[in-house]
PDB file of C-alpha atoms and ligand atoms in Angstrom:
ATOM      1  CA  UNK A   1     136.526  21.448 223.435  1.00  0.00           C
ATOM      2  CA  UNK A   2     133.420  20.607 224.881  1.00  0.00           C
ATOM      3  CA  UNK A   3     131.878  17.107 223.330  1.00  0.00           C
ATOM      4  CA  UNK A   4     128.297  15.623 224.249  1.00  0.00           C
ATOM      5  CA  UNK A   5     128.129  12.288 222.631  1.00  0.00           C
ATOM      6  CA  UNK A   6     124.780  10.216 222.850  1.00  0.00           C
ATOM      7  CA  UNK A   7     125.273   6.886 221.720  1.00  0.00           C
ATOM      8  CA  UNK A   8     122.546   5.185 220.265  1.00  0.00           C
ATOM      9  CA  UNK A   9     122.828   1.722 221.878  1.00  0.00           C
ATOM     10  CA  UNK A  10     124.752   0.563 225.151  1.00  0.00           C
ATOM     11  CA  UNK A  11     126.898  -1.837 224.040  1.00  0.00           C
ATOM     12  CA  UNK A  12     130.744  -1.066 223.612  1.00  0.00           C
ATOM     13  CA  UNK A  13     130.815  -2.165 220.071  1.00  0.00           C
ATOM     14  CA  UNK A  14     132.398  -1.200 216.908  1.00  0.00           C
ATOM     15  CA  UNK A  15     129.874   2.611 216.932  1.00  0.00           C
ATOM     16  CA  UNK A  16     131.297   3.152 220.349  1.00  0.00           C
ATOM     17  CA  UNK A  17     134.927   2.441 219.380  1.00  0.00           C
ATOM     18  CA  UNK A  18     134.868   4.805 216.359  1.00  0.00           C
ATOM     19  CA  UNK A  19     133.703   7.105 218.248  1.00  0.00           C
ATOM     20  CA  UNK A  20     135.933   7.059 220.750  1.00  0.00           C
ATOM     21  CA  UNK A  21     138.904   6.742 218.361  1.00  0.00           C
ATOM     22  CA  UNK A  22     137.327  10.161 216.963  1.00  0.00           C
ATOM     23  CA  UNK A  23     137.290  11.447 220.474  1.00  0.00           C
ATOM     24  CA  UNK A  24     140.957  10.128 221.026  1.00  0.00           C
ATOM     25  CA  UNK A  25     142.448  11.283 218.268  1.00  0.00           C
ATOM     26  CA  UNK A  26     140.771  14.976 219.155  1.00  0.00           C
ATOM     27  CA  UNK A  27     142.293  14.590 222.495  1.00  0.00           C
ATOM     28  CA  UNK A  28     145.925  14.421 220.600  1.00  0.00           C
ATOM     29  CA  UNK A  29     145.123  17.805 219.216  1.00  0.00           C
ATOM     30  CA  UNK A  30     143.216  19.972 222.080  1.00  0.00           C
ATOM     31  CA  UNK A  31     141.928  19.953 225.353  1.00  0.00           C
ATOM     32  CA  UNK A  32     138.392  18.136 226.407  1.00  0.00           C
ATOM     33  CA  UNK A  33     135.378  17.651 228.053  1.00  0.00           C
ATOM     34  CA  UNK A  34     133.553  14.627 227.137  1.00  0.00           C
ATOM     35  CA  UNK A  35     129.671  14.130 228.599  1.00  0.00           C
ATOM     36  CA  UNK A  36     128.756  10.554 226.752  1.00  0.00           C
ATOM     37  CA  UNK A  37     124.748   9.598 227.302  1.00  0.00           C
ATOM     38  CA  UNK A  38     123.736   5.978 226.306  1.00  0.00           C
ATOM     39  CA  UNK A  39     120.277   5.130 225.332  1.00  0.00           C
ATOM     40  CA  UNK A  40     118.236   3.907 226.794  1.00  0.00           C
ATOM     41  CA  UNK A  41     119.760   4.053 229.569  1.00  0.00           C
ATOM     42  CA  UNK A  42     119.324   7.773 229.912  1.00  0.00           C
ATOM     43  CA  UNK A  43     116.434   8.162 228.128  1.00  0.00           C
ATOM     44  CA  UNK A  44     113.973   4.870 228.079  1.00  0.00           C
ATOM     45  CA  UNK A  45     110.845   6.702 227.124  1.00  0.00           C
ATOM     46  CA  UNK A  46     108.942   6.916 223.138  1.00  0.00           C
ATOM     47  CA  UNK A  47     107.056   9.985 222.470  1.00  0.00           C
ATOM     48  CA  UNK A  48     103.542  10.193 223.219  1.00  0.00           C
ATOM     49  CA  UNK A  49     102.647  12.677 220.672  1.00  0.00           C
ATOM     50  CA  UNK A  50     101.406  14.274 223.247  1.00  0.00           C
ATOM     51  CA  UNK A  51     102.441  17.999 221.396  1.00  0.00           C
ATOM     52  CA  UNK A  52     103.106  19.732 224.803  1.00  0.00           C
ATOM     53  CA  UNK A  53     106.456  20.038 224.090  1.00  0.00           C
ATOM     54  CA  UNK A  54     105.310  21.714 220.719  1.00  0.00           C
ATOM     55  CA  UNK A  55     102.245  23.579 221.979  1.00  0.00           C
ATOM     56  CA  UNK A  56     102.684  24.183 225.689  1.00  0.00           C
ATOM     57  CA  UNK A  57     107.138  24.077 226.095  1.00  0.00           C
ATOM     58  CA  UNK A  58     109.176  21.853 226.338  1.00  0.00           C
ATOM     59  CA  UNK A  59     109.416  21.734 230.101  1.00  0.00           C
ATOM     60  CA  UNK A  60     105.709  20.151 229.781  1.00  0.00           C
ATOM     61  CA  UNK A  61     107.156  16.968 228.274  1.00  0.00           C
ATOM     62  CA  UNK A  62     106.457  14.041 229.997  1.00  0.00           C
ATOM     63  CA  UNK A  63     109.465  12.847 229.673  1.00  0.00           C
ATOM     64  CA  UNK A  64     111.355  16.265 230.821  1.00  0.00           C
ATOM     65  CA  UNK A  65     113.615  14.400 233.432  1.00  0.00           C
ATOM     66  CA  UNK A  66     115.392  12.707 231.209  1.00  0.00           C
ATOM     67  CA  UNK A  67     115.449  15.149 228.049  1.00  0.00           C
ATOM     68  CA  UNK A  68     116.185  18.233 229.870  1.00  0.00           C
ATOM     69  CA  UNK A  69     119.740  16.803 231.099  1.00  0.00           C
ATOM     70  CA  UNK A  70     120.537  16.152 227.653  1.00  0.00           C
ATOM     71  CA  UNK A  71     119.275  18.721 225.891  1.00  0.00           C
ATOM     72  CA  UNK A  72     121.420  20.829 228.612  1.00  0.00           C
ATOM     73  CA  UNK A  73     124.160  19.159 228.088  1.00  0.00           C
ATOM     74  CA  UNK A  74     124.060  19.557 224.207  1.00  0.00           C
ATOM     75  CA  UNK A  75     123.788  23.321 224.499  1.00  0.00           C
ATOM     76  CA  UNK A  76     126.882  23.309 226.677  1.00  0.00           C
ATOM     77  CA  UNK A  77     128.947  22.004 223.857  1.00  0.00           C
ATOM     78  CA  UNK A  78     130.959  23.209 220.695  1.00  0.00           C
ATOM     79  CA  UNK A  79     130.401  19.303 219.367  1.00  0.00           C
ATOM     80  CA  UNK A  80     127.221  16.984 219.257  1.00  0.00           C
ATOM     81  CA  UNK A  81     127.905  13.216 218.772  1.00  0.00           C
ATOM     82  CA  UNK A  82     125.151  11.271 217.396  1.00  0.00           C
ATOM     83  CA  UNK A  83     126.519   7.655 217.243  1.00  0.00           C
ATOM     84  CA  UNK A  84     124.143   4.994 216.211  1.00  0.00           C
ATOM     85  CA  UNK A  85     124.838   1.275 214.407  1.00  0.00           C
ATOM     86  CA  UNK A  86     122.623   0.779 211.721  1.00  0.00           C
ATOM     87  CA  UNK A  87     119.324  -1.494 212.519  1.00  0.00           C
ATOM     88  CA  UNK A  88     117.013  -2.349 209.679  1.00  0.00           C
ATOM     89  CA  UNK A  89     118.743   0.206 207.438  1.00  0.00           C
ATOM     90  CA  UNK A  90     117.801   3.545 210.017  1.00  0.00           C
ATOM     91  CA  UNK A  91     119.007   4.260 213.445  1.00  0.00           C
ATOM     92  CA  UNK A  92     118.536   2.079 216.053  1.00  0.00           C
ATOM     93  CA  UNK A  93     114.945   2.367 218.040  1.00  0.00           C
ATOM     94  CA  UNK A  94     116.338   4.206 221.011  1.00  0.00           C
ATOM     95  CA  UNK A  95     117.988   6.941 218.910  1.00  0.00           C
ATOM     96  CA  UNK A  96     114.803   7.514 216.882  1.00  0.00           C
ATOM     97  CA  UNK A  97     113.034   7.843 220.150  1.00  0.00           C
ATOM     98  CA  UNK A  98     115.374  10.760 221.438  1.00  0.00           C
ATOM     99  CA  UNK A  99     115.805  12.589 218.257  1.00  0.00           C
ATOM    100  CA  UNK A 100     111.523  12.345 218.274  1.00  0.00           C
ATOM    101  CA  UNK A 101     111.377  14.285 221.604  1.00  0.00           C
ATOM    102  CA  UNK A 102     113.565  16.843 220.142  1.00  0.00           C
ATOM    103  CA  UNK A 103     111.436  18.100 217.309  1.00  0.00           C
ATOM    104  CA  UNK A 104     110.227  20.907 219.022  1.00  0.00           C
ATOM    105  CA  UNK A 105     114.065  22.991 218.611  1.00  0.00           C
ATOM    106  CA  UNK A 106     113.612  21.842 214.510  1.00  0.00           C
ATOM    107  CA  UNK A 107     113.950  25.851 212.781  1.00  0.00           C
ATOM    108  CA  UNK A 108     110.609  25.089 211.838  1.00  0.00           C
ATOM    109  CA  UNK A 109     109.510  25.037 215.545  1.00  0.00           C
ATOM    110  CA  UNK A 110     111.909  26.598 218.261  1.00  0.00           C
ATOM    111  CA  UNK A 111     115.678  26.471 217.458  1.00  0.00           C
ATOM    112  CA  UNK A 112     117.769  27.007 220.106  1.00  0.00           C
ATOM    113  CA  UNK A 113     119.864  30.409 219.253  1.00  0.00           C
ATOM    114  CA  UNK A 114     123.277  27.985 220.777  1.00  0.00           C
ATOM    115  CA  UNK A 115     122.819  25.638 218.339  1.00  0.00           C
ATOM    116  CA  UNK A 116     123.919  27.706 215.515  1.00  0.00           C
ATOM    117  CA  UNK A 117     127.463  27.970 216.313  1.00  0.00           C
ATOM    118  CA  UNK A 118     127.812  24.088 216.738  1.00  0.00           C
ATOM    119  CA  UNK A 119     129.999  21.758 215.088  1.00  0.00           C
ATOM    120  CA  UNK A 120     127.749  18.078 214.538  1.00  0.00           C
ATOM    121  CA  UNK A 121     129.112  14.621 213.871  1.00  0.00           C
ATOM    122  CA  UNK A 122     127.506  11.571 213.256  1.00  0.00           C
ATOM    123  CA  UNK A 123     128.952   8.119 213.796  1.00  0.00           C
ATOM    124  CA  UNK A 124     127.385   4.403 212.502  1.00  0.00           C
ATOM    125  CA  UNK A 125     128.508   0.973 211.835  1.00  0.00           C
ATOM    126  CA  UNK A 126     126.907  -1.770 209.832  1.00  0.00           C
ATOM    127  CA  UNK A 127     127.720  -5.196 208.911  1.00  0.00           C
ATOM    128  CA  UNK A 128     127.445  -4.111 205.363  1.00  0.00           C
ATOM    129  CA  UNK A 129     124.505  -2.138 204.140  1.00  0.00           C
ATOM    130  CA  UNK A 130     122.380   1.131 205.430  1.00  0.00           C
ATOM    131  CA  UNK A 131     124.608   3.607 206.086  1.00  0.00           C
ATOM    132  CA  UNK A 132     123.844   6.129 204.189  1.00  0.00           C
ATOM    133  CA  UNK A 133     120.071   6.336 205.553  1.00  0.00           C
ATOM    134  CA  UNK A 134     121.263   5.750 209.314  1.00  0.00           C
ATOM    135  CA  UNK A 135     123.439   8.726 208.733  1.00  0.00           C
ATOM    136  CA  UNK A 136     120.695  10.808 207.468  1.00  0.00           C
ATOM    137  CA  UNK A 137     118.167  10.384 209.765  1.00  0.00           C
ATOM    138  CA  UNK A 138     120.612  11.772 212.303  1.00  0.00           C
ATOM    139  CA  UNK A 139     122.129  14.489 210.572  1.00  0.00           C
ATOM    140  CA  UNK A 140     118.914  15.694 209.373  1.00  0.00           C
ATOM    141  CA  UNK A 141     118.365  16.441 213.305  1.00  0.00           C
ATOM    142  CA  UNK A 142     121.350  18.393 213.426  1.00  0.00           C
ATOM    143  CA  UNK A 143     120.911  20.509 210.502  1.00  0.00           C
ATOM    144  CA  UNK A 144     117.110  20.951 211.020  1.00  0.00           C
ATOM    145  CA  UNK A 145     118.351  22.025 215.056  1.00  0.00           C
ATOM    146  CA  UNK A 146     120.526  24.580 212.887  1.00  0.00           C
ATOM    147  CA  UNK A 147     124.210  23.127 213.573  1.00  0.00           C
ATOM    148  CA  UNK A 148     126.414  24.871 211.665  1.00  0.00           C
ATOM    149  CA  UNK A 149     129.072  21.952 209.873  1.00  0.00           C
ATOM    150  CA  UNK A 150     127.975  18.121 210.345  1.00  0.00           C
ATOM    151  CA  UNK A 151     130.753  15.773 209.465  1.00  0.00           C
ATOM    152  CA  UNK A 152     129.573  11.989 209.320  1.00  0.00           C
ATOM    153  CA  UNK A 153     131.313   8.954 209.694  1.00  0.00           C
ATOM    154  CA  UNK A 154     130.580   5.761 208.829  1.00  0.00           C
ATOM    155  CA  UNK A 155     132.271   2.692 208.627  1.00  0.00           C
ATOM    156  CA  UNK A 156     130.847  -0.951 207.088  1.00  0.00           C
ATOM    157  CA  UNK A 157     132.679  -3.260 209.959  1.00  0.00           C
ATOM    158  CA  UNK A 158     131.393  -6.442 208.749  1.00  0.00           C
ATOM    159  CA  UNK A 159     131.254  -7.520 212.201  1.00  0.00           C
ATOM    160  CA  UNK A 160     128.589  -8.062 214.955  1.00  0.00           C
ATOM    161  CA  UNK A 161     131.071  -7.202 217.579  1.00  0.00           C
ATOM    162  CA  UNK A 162     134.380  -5.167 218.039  1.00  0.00           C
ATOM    163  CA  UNK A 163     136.607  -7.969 218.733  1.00  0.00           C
ATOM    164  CA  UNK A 164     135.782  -9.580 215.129  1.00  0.00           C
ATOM    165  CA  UNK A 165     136.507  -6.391 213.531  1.00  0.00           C
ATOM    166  CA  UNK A 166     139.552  -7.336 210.982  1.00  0.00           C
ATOM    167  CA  UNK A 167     143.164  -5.806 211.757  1.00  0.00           C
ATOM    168  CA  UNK A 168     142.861  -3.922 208.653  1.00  0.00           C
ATOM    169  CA  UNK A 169     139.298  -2.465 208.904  1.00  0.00           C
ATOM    170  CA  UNK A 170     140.709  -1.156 212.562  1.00  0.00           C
ATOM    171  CA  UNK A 171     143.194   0.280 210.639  1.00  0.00           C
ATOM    172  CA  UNK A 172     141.472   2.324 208.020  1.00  0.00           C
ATOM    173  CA  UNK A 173     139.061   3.234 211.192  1.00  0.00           C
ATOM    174  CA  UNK A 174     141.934   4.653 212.980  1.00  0.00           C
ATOM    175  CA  UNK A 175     143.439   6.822 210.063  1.00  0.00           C
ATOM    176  CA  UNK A 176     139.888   8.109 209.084  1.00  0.00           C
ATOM    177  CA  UNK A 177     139.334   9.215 212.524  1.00  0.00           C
ATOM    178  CA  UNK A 178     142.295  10.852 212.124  1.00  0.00           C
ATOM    179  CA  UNK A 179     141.678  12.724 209.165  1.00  0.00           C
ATOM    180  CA  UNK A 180     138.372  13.710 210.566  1.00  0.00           C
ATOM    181  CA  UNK A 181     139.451  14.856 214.042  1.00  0.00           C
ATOM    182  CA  UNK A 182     141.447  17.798 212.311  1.00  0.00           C
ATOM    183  CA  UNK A 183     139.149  18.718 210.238  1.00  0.00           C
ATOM    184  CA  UNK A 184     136.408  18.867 213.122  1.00  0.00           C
ATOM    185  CA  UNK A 185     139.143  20.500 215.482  1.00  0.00           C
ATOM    186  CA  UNK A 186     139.502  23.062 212.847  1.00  0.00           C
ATOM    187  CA  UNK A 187     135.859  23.701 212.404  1.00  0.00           C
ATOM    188  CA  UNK A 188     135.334  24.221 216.233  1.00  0.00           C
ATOM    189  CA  UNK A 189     137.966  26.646 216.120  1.00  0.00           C
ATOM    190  CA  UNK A 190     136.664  28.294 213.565  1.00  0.00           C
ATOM    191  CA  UNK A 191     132.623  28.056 214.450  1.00  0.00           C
ATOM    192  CA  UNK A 192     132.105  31.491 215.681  1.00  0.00           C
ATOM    193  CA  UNK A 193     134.049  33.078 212.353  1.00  0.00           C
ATOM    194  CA  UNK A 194     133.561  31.495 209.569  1.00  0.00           C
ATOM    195  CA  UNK A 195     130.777  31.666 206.731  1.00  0.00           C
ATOM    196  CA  UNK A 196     126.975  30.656 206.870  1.00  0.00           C
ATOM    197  CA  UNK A 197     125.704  27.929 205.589  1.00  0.00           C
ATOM    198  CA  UNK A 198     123.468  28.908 202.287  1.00  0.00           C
ATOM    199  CA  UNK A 199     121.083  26.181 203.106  1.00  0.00           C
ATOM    200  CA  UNK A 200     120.478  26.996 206.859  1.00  0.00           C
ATOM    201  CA  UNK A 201     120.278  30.977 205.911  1.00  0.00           C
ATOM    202  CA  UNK A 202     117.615  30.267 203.145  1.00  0.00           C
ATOM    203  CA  UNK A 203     115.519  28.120 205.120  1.00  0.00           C
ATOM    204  CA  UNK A 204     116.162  30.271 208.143  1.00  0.00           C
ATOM    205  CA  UNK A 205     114.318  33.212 205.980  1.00  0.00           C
ATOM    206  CA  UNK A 206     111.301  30.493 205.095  1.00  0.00           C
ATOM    207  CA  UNK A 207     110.608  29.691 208.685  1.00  0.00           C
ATOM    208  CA  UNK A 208     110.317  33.459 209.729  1.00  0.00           C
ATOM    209  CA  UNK A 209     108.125  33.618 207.000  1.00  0.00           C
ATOM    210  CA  UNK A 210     106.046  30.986 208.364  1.00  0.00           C
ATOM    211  CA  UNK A 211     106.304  32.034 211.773  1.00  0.00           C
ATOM    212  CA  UNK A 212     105.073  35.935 210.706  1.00  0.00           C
ATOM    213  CA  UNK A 213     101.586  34.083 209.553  1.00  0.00           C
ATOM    214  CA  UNK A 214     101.510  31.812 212.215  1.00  0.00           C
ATOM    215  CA  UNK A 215      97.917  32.063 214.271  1.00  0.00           C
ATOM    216  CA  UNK A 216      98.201  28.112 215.452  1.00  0.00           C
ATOM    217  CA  UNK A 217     101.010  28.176 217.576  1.00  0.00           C
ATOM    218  CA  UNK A 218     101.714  31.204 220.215  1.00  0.00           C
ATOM    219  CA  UNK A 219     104.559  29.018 221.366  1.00  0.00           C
ATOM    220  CA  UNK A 220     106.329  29.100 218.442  1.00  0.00           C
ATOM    221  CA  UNK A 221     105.632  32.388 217.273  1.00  0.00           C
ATOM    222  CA  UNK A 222     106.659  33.888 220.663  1.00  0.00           C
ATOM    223  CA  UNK A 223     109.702  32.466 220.741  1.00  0.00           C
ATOM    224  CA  UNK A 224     110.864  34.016 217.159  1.00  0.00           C
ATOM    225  CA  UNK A 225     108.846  37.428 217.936  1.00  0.00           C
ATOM    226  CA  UNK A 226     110.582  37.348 221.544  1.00  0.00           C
ATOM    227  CA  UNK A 227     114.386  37.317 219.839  1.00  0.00           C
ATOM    228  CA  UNK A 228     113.619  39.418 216.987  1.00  0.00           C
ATOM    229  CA  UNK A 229     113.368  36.724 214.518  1.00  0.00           C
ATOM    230  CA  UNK A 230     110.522  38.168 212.417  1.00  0.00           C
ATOM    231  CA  UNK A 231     112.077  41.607 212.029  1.00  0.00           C
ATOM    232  CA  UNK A 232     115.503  41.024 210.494  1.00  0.00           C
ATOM    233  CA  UNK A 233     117.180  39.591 213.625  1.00  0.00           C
ATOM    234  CA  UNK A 234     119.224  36.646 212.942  1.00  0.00           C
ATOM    235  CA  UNK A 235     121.090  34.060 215.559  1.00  0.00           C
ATOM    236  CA  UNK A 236     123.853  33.525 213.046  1.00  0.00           C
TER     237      UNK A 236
HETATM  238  C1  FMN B 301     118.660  -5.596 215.188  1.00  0.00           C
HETATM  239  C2  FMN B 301     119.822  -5.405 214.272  1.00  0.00           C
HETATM  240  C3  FMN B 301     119.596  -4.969 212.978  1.00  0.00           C
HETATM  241  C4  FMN B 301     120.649  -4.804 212.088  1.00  0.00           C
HETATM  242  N1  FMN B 301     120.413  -4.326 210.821  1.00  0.00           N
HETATM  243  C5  FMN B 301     121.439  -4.180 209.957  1.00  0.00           C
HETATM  244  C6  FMN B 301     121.206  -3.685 208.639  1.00  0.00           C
HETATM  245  O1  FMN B 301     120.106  -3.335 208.240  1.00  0.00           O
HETATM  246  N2  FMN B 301     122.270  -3.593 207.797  1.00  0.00           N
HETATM  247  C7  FMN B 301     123.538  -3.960 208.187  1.00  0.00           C
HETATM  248  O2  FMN B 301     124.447  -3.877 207.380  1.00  0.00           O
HETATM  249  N3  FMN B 301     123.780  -4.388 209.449  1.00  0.00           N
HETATM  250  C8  FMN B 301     122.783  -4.498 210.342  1.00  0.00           C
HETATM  251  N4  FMN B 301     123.024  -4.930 211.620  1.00  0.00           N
HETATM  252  C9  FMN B 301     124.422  -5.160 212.045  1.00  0.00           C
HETATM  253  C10 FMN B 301     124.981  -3.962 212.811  1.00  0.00           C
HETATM  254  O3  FMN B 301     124.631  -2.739 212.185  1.00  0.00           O
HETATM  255  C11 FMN B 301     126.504  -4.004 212.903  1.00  0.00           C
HETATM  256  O4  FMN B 301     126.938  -5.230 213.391  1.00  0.00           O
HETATM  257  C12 FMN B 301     127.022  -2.845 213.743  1.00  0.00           C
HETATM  258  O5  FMN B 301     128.402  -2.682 213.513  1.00  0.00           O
HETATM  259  C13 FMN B 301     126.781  -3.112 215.225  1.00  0.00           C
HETATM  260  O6  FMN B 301     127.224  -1.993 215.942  1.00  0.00           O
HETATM  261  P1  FMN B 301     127.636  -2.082 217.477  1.00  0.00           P
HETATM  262  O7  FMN B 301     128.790  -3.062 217.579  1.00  0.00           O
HETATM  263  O8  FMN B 301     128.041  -0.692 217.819  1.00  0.00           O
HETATM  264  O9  FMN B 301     126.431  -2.543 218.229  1.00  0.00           O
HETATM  265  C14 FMN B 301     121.981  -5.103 212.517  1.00  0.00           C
HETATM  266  C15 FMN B 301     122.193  -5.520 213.830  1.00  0.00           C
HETATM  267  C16 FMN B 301     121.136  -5.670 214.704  1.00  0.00           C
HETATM  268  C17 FMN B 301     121.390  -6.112 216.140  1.00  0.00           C
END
């Protein structure tokens, strides 16, 4: 199994540890391939707002060094890891800032046709509170990129660092992660047969719709026209 994890901050702390007990406990089960980007070390840059990426291609970001790796590396993948701890109730800055330079492969822009096969998981911490939005914000990019299952984890540590994480907190962390890794081994397994989501096929249908009327972006509406998108053509 092929995993790209981006992790949302660069410390080894209790997001990075659940995700890597996720990532162990999948290794007990199959074979893998792990790529792991940490931000910002990989990608140090905001958004402009430029719209190049949206008007003009991606490959006219500004920022196209560092996103293109990425990005690659995603599409190589049957799992994407997005693994941030929870700051001010959301994602942490450096997360937003990559899952902003990736709006342009939203359905309602250009999803990639890989994507749609793809298992997603996302992964936060918190001392107590937040979760639940944290999670959102990065499972909304997944979905919206046209991932097929998301799982989500998330895990109130009550803890600023690993190492004050309590014996019995590790614990539950362990046995979730192990729950979780055979579901999300299953899923992988299972990506290329099993059923479409009902959500992702409706709004699929919308965006073509949009895309058929669409005299503001050539971009866009090349890249559906180009695949057969707007005449019945589907990538799932
Ligand atoms: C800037 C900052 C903001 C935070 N905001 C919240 C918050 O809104 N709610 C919360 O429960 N914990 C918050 N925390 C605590 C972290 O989410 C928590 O300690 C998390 O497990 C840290 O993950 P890490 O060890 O992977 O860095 C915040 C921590 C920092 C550094």
């Amino acid at each position: 199994m092929k995993i790209t994890v981006i992790n949302g901050n660069m410390r080894y702390g209790s997001t990075w540890h659940c995700t890597h007990e996720i990532i162990e406990e999948l290794q007990k089960q199959v074979q893998t391939d792990v790529t792991e980007f940490s931000l910002p070390k990989d990608m140090p840059h905001f958004c402009n707002g430029c719209f190049s990426c949206i008007y003009n291609g991606e490959d006219t970001c500004p920022h196209n060094a560092c996103i293109k790796p990425l990005v690659n590396a995603m599409i190589a993948s049957d799992l994407i890891i997005l693994a941030s701890p929870v700051y001010g109730f959301d994602v942490s800055g450096q997360m937003k800032a990559l899952i902003d330079h990736l709006c342009y492969m939203w359905m309602s822009h250009r999803p990639n046709p890989e994507m749609f096969q793809k298992v997603g998981l996302t992964v936060t911490t918190s001392a107590g509170a937040g979760l639940r939005h944290t999670t959102k914000t990065m499972k909304n990019s997944l979905v919206f990129w046209g991932i097929k299952k998301v799982y989500t984890f998330k895990f109130p540590v009550s803890a600023m660092q690993w190492s004050d994480v309590s014996e019995h907190n590790k614990a539950k962390i362990k046995r979730d992660a192990r729950r979780l890794a055979v579901q999300i081994s299953r899923s992988v397994r299972n990506s290329r047969k099993s059923f479409n989501p009902l959500f992702r096929s409706i709004f699929f249908r919308m965006m073509s719709g949009m895309q058929k009327k669409n005299d503001w972006n050539k971009t866009d509406r090349d890249h559906w026209e180009n695949r057969g998108w707007l005449t019945g053509s589907r990538p799932f």
